[in-house]
Tab-separated table of C-alpha atoms and ligand atoms in Angstrom:
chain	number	residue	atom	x	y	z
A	20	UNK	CA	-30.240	56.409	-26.600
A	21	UNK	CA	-32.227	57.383	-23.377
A	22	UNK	CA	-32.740	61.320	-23.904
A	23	UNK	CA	-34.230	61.887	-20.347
A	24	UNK	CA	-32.256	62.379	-17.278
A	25	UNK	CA	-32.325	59.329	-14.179
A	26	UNK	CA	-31.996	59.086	-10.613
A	27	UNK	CA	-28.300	59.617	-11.061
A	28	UNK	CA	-28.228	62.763	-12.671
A	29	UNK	CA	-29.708	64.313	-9.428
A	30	UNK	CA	-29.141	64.697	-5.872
A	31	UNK	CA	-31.127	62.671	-3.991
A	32	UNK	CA	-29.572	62.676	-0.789
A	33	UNK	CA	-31.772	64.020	2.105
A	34	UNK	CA	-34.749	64.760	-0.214
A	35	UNK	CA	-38.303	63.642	-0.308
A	36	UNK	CA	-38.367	61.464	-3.706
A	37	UNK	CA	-41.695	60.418	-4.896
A	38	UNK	CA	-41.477	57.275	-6.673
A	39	UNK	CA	-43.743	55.615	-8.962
A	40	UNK	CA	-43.551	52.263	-9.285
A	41	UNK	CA	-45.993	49.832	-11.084
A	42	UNK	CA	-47.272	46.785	-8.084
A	43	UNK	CA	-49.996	46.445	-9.897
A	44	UNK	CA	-49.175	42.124	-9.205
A	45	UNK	CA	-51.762	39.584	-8.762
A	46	UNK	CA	-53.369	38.790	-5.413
A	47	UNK	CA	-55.437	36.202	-4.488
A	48	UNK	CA	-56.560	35.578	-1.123
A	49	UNK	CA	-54.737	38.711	0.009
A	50	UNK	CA	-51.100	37.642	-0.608
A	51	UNK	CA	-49.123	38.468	-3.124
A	52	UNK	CA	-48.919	35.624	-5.767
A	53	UNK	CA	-46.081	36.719	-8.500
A	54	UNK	CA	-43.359	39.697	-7.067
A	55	UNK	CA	-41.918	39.683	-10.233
A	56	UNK	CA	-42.926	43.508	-10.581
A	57	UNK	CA	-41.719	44.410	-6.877
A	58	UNK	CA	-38.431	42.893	-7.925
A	59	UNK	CA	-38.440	44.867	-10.822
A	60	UNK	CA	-38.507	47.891	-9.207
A	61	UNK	CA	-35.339	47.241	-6.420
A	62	UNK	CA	-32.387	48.410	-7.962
A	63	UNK	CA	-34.517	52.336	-8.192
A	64	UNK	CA	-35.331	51.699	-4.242
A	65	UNK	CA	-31.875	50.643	-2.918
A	66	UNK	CA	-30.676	53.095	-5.380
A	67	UNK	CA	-32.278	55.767	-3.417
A	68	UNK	CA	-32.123	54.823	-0.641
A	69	UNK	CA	-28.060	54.007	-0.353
A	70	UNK	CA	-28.352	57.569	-1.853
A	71	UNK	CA	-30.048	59.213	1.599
A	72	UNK	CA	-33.311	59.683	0.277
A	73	UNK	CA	-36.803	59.317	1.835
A	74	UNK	CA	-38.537	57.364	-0.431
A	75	UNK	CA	-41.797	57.880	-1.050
A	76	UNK	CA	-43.391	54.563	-3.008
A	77	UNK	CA	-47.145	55.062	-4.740
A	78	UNK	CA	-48.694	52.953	-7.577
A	79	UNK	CA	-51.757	51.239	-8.926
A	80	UNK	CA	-53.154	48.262	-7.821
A	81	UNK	CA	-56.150	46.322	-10.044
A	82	UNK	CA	-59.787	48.876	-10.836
A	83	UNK	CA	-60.651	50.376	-8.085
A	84	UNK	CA	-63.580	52.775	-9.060
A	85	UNK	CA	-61.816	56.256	-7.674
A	86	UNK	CA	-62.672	55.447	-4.043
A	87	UNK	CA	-61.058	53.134	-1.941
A	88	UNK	CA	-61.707	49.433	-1.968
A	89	UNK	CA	-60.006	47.046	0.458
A	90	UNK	CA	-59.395	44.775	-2.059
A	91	UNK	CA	-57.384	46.473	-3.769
A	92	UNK	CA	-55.498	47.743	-1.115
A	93	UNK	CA	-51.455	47.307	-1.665
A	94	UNK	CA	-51.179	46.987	2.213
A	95	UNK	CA	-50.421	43.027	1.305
A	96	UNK	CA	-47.367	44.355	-1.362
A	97	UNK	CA	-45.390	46.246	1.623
A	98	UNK	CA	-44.548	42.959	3.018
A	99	UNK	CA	-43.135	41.548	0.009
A	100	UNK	CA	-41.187	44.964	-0.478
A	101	UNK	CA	-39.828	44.770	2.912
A	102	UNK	CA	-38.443	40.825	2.735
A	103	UNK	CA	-36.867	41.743	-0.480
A	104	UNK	CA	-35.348	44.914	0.363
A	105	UNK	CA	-34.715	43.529	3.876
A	106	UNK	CA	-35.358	46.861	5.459
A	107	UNK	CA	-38.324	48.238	6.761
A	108	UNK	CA	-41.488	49.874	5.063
A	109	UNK	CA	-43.908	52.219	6.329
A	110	UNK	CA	-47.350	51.404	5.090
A	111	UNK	CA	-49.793	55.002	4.911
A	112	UNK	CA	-53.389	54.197	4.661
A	113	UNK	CA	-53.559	57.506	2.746
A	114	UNK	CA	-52.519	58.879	-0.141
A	115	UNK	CA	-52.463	63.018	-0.050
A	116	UNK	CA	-54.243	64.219	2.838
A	117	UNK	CA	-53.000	64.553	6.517
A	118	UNK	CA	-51.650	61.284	7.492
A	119	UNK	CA	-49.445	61.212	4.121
A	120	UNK	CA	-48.492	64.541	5.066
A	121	UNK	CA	-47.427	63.429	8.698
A	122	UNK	CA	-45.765	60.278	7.967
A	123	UNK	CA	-43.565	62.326	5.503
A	124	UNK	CA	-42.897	64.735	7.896
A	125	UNK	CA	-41.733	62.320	10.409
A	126	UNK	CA	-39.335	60.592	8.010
A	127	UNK	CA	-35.467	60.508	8.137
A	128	UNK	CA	-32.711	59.901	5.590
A	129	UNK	CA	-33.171	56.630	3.817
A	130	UNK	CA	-36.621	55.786	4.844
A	131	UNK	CA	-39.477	54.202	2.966
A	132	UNK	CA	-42.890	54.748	3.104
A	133	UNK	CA	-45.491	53.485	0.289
A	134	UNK	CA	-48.748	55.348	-0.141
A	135	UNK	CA	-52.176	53.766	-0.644
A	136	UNK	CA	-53.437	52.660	-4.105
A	137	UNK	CA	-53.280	56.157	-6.111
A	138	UNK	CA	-56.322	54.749	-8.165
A	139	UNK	CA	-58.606	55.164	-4.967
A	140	UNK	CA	-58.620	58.653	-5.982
A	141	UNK	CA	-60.528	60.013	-8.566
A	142	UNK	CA	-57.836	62.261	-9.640
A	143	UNK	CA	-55.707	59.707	-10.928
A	144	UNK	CA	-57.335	57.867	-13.921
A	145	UNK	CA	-58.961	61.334	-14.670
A	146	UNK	CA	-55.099	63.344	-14.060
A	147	UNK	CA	-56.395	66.044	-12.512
A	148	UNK	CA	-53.964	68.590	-12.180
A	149	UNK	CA	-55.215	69.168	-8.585
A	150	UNK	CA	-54.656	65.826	-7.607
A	151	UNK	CA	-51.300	65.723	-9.327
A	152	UNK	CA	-50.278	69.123	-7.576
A	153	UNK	CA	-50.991	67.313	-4.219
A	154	UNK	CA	-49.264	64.440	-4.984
A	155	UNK	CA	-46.300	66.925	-5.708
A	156	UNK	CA	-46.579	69.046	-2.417
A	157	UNK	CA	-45.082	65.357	-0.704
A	158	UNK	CA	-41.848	65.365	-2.438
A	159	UNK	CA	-38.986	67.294	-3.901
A	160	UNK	CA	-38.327	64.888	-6.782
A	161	UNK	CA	-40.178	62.970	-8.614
A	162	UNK	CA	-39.203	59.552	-10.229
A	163	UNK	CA	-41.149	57.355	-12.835
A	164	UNK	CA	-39.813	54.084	-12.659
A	165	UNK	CA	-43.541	52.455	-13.755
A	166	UNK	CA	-42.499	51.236	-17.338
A	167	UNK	CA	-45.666	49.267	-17.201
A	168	UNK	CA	-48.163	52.163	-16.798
A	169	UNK	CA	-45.952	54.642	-18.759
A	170	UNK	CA	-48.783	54.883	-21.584
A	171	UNK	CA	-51.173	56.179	-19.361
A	172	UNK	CA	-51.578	60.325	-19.079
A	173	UNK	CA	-52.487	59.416	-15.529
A	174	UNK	CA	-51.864	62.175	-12.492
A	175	UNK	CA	-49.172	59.768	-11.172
A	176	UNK	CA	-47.282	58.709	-14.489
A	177	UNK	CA	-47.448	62.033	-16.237
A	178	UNK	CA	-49.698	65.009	-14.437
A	179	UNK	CA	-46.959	65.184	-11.111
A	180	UNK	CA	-43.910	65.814	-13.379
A	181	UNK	CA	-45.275	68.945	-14.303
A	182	UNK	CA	-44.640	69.839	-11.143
A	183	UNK	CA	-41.252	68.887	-9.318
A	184	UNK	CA	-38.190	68.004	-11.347
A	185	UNK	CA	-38.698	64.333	-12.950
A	186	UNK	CA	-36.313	61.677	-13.324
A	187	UNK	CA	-36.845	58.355	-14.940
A	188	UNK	CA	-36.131	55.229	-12.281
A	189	UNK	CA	-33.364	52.521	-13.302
A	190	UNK	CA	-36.036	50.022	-14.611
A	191	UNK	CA	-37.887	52.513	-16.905
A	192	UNK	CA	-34.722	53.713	-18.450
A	193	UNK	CA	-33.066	50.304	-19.013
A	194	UNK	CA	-36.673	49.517	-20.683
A	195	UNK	CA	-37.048	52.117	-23.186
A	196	UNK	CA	-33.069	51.985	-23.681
A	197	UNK	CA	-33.077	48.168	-24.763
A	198	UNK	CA	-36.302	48.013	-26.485
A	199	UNK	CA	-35.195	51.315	-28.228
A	200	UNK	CA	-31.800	50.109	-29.450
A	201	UNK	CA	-33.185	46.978	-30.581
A	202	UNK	CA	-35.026	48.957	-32.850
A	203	UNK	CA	-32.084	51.377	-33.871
A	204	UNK	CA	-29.610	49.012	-33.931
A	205	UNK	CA	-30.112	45.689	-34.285
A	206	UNK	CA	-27.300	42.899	-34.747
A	207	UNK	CA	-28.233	41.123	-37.733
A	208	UNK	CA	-30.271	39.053	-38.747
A	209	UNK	CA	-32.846	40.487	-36.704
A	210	UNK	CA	-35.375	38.039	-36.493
A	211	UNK	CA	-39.156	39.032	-34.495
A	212	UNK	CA	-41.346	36.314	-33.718
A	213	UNK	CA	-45.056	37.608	-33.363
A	214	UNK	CA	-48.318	35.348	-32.470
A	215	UNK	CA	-50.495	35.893	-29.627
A	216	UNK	CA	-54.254	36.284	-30.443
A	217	UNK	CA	-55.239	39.428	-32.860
A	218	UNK	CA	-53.838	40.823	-35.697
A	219	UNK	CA	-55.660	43.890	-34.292
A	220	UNK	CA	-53.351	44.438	-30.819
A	221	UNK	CA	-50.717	43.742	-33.188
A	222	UNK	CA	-51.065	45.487	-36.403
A	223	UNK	CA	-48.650	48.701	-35.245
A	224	UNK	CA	-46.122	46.657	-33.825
A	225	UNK	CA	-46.063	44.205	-37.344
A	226	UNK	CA	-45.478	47.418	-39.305
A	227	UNK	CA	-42.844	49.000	-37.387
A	228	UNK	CA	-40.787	45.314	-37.314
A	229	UNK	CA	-41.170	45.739	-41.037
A	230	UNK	CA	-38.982	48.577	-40.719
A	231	UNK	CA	-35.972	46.889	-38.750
A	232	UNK	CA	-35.833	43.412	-38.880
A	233	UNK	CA	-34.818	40.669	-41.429
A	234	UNK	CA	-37.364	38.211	-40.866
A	235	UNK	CA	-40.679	38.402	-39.363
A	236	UNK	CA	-42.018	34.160	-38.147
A	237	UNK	CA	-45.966	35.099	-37.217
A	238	UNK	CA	-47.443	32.240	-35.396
A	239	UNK	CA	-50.934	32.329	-33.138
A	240	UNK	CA	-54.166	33.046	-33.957
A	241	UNK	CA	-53.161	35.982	-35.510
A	242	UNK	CA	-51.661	33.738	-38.500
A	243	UNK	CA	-54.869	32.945	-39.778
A	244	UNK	CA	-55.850	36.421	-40.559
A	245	UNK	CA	-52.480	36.419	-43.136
A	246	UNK	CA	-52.916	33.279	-44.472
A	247	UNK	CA	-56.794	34.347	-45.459
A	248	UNK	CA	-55.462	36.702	-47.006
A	249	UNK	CA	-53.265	34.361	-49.147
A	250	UNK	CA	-56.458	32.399	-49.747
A	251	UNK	CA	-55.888	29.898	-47.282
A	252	UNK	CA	-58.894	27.707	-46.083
A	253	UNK	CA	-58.135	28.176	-42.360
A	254	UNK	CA	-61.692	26.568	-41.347
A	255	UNK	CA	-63.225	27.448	-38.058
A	256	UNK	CA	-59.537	28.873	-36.847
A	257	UNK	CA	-59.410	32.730	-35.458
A	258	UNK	CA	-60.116	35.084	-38.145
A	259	UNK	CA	-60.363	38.820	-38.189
A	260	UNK	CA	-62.259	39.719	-41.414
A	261	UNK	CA	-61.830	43.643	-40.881
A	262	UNK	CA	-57.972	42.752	-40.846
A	263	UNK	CA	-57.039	40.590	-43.884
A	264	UNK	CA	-56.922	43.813	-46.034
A	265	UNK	CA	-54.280	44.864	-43.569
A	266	UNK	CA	-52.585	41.979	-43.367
A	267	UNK	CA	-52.364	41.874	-47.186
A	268	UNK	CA	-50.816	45.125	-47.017
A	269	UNK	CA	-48.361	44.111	-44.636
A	270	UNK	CA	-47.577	41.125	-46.802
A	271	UNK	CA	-46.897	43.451	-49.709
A	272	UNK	CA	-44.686	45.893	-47.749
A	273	UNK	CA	-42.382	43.069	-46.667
A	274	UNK	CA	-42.098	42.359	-49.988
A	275	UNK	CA	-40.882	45.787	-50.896
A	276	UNK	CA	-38.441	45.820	-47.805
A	277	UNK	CA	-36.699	42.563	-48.662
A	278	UNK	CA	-38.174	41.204	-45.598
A	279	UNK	CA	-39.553	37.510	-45.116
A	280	UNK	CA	-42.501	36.771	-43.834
A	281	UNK	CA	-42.667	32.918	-42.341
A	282	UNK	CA	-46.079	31.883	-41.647
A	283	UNK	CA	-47.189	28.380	-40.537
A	284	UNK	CA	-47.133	25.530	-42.626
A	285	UNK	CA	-48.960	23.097	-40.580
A	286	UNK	CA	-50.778	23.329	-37.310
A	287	UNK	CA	-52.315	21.309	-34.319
A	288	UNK	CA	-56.370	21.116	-34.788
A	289	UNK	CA	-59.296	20.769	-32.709
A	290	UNK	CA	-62.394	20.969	-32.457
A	291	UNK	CA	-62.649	22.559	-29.515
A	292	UNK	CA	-60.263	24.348	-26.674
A	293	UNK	CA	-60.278	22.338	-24.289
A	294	UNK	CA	-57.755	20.978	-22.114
A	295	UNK	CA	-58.439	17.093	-22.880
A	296	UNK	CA	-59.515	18.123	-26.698
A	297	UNK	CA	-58.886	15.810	-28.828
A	298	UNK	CA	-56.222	16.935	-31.708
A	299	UNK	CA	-54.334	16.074	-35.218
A	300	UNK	CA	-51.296	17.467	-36.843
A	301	UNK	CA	-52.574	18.959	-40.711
A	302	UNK	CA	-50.747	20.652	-43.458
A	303	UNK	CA	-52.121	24.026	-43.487
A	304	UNK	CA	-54.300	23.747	-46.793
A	305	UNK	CA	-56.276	20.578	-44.958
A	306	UNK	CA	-57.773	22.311	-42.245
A	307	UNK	CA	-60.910	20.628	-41.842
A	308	UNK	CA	-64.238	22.787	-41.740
A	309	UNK	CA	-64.952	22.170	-38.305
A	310	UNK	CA	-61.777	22.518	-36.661
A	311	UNK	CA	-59.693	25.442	-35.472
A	312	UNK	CA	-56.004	26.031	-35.742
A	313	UNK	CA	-54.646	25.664	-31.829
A	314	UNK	CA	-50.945	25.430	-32.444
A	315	UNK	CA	-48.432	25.539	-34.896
A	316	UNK	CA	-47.455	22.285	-36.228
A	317	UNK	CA	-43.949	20.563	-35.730
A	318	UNK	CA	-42.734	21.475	-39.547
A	319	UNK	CA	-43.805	24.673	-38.308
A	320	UNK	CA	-41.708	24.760	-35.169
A	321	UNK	CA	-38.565	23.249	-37.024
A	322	UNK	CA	-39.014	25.727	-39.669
A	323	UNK	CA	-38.951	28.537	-36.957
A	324	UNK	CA	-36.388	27.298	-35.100
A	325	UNK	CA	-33.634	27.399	-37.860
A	326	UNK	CA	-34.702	31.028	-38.829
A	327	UNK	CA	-34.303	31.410	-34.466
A	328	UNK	CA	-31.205	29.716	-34.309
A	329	UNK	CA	-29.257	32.087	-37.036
A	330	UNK	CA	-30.658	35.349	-35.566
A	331	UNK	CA	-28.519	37.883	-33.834
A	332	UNK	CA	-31.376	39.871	-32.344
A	333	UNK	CA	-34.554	38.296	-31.661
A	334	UNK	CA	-37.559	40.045	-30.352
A	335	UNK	CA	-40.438	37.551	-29.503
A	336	UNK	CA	-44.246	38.594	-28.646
A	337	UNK	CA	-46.965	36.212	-28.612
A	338	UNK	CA	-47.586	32.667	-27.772
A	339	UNK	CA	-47.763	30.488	-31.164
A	340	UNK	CA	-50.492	28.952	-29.787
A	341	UNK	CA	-52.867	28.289	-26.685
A	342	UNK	CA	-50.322	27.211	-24.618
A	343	UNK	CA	-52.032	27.432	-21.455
A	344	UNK	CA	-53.503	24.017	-22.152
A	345	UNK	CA	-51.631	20.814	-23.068
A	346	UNK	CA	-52.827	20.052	-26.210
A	347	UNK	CA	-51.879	23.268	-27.546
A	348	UNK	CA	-48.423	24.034	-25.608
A	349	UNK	CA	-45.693	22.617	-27.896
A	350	UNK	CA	-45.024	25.157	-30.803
A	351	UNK	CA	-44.740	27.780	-27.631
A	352	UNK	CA	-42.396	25.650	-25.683
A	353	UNK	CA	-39.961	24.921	-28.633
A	354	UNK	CA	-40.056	28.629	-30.328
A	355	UNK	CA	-39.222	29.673	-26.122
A	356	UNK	CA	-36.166	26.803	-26.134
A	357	UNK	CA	-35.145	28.060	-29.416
A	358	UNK	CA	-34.942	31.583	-28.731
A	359	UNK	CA	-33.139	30.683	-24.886
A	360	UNK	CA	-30.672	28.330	-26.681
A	361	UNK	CA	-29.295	30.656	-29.021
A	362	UNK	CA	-26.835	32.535	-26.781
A	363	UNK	CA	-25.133	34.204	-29.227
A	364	UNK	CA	-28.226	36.329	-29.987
A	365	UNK	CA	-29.442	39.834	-27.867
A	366	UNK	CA	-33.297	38.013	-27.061
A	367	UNK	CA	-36.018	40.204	-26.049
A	368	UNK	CA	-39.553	39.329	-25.198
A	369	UNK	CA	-42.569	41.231	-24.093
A	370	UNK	CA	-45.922	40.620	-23.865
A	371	UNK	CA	-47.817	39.655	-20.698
A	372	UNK	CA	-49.207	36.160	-22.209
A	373	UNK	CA	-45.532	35.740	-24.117
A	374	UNK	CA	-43.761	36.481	-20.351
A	375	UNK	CA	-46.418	34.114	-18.809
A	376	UNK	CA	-45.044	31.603	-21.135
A	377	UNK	CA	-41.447	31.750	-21.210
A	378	UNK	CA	-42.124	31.483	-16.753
A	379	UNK	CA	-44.348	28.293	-17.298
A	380	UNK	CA	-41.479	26.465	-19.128
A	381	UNK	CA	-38.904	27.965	-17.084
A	382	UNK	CA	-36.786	29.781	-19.739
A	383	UNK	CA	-36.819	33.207	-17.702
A	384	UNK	CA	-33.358	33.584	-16.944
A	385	UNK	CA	-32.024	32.115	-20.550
A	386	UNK	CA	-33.068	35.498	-22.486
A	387	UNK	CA	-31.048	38.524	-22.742
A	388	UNK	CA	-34.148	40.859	-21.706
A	389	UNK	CA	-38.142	40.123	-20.019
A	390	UNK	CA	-39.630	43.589	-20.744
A	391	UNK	CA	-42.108	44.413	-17.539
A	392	UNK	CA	-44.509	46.165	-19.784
A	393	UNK	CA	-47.368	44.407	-21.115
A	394	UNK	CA	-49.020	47.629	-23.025
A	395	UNK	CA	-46.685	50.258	-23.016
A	396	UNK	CA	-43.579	47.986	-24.893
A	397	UNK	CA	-46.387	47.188	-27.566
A	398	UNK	CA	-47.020	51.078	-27.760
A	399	UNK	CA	-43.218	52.153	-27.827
A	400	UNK	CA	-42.517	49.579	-30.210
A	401	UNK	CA	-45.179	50.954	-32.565
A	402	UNK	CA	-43.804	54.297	-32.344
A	403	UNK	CA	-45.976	55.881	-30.333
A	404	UNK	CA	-44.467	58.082	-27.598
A	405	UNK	CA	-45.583	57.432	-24.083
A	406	UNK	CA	-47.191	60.069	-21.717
A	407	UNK	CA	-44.888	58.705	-18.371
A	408	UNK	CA	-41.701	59.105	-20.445
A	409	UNK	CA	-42.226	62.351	-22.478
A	410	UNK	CA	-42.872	63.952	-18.894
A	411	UNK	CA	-39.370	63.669	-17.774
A	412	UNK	CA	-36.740	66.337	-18.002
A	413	UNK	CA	-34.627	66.131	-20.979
A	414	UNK	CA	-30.975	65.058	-20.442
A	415	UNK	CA	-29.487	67.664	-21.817
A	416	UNK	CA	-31.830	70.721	-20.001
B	1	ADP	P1	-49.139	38.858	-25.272
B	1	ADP	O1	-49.869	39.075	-23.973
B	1	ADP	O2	-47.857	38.098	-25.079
B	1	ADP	O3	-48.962	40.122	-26.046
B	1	ADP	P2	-51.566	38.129	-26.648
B	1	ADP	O4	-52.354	38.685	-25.513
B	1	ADP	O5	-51.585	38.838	-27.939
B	1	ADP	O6	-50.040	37.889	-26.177
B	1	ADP	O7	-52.073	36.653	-26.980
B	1	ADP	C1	-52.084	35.618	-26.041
B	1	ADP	C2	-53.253	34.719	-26.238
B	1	ADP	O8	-53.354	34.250	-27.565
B	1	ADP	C3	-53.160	33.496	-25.371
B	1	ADP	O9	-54.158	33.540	-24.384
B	1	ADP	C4	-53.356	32.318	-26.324
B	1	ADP	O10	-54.210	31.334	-25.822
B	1	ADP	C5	-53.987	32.994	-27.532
B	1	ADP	N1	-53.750	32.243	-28.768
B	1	ADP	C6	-52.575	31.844	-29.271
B	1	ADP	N2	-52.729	31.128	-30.387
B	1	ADP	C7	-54.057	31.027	-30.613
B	1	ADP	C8	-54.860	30.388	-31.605
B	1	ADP	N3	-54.315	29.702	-32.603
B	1	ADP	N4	-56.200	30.536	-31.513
B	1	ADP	C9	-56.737	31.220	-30.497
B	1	ADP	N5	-56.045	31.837	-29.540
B	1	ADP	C10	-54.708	31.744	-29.582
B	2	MG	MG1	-51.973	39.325	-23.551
């Protein structure tokens, strides 16, 4: 359950709200070129702002270096805010001084205006409660909706709710709610489904699934770490030496909980990444010397996709291979059709590579849930509590 209150357990009408949101989206050439994350935010916005507030929109945009840089400007995201909420938005080249102040001052009921990239202030990255106490003297309330930058301790995410009443935002709610519950309260079998690159990113997230779920299918290059530690010959393939102790540790507490561990059983080689390498399908004790493990094989992917098709919850992170190029696509694509075909199960996936995926073959809108957070679902499904939530007012104060 979500223990902080929201936008609806205030009254917003007629007062300045200060929202963060996370736009940190990719540009190139000045436009916008995925709005996936201004989407994300709309139902907080036209929330508010069918509510009577004036909304007040701020976020990060890329690294600036705590001074303003044009290109990272998020004059080029007001557009796309504006044709999607089909209303118009106030751009402020400013973020707390005068003409911040003014533009505020000259706003009515059910406005929006969207400051300047916070991050061209040094205050931000640093939180500096001086920055975050002029940040505050815009608004009334405050409202995190920035699930995405919610593990940062920044002035924005965190610092400014020490300072006006906080509220979480729709999206950041419905994030920490879902991902939470999966957790908590899983339909079962509970099945995760974890590759991506390192063991390393990973290693809090593998232990904490060992906790919920029934089955854990690792694919990736992270596999190769685990199957070292089975004494697996995995050749040139991705290995973290540091981590096979872990791993073997991991292996032994899933053992204890009754939990399975699938791990590959053949895989796509290569000698090289490449996207015309050449490749061959091996068994996973024939890895050759001189070739890597780029994929999962297709006994691999049938294997995976039985244990997928059963599941009642699935939570997926990480590509099972490096499915930005061709060769190495396939076990990615059919774990992504397997977990979008099973409607029957609650599917989850985060992950910015794992997102990235499921939008390349087109499977966004056949999953139950696409968390928005890259980082901060990794960190609150680790266990780790998250600066831009624990800020908020508690429901029940
Ligand atoms: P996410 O962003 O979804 O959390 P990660 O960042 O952990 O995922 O991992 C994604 C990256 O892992 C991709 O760029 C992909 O190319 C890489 N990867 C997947 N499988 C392998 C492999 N077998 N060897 C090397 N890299 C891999
Ligand atoms: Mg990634």
């Amino acid at each position: 359950m979500f223990s902080k209150k929201t936008v609806k357990d205030v009254d917003v009408r007629g007062k300045r709200v200060l929202v963060r949101v996370d736009f940190n989206v990719p540009l190139a050439e000045g436009s916008v070129t995925d709005d996936t994350r201004v989407r994300a935010a709309l139902p907080t916005l036209r929330y508010l702002v069918d509510h009577g507030a004036r909304v007040i929109v701020m976020s990060h945009l890329g690294r600036p270096k705590g001074e303003p840089d044009p290109q990272y400007s998020l004059r080029p995201v007001r557009r796309v805010l504006q044709r999607l909420l089909g209303r118009n938005v106030v751009f402020v080249d400013d973020i707390v001084g005068a003409e911040a102040h003014e533009a505020v001052d000259r706003m009515v009921d059910g406005e929006i205006i969207m400051l300047e990239n916070v991050r061209f202030n040094p205050g931000e990255k640093a939180n500096d409660p001086e920055f975050a106490k002029a940040l505050a003297s815009l608004a009334d309330i405050y409202v995190n909706d920035a699930f995405g930058a919610a593990h940062r301790a920044h002035a924005s995410t965190a610092g400014v709710a020490q300072y006006l009443p906080a509220v979480a935002g729709l999206l950041l709610s419905r994030e920490v709610e879902t991902l939470t519950s999966m957790l908590t309260d899983p339909e079962r079998p509970f099945v995760a489904i974890l590759g991506g690159s390192k063991v390393s990113d990973k290693i809090g997230v593998i232990d904490r699934m060992l906790d919920c779920v029934d089955s854990l299918l690792i694919g990736g290059g992270m596999c190769f770490t685990f199957l070292v530690a089975k004494g697996v010959d995995v050749g040139r393939s991705l290995v973290e030496e540091e981590w096979i102790e872990p791993a073997r540790q991991m292996m032994e507490k899933a053992l204890e909980r009754d939990v399975e561990i699938m791990l590959p059983v053949d895989f796509v080689v290569a000698e090289a990444i490449e996207h015309d390498s050449e490749t061959k399908v091996v068994g996973r004790e024939e890895i050759p010397s001189d070739m890597m493990g780029l994929d999962i094989g297709p006994t691999t992917s049938e294997l995976f996709k039985g244990a997928i098709g059963m599941a009642r919850t699935i939570f997926w992170n990480g590509p099972m291979g490096v499915f930005e190029m061709k060769p190495f696509e396939t076990g990615t694509r059919e774990v992504a059709m397997a977990v979008a075909r099973n409607n029957r199960a609650v599917s989850v996936i985060g992950g910015g590579d794992s997102v990235a995926a499921l939008k390349k073959f087109d499977l966004e809108e056949r999953v139950t849930f696409v968390s928005t957070g890259g980082g901060a679902s990794m960190k609150l499904l680790e266990g780790t509590t998250l600066p831009g939530v624990e800020a908020l007012m508690d429901k029940d104060a």
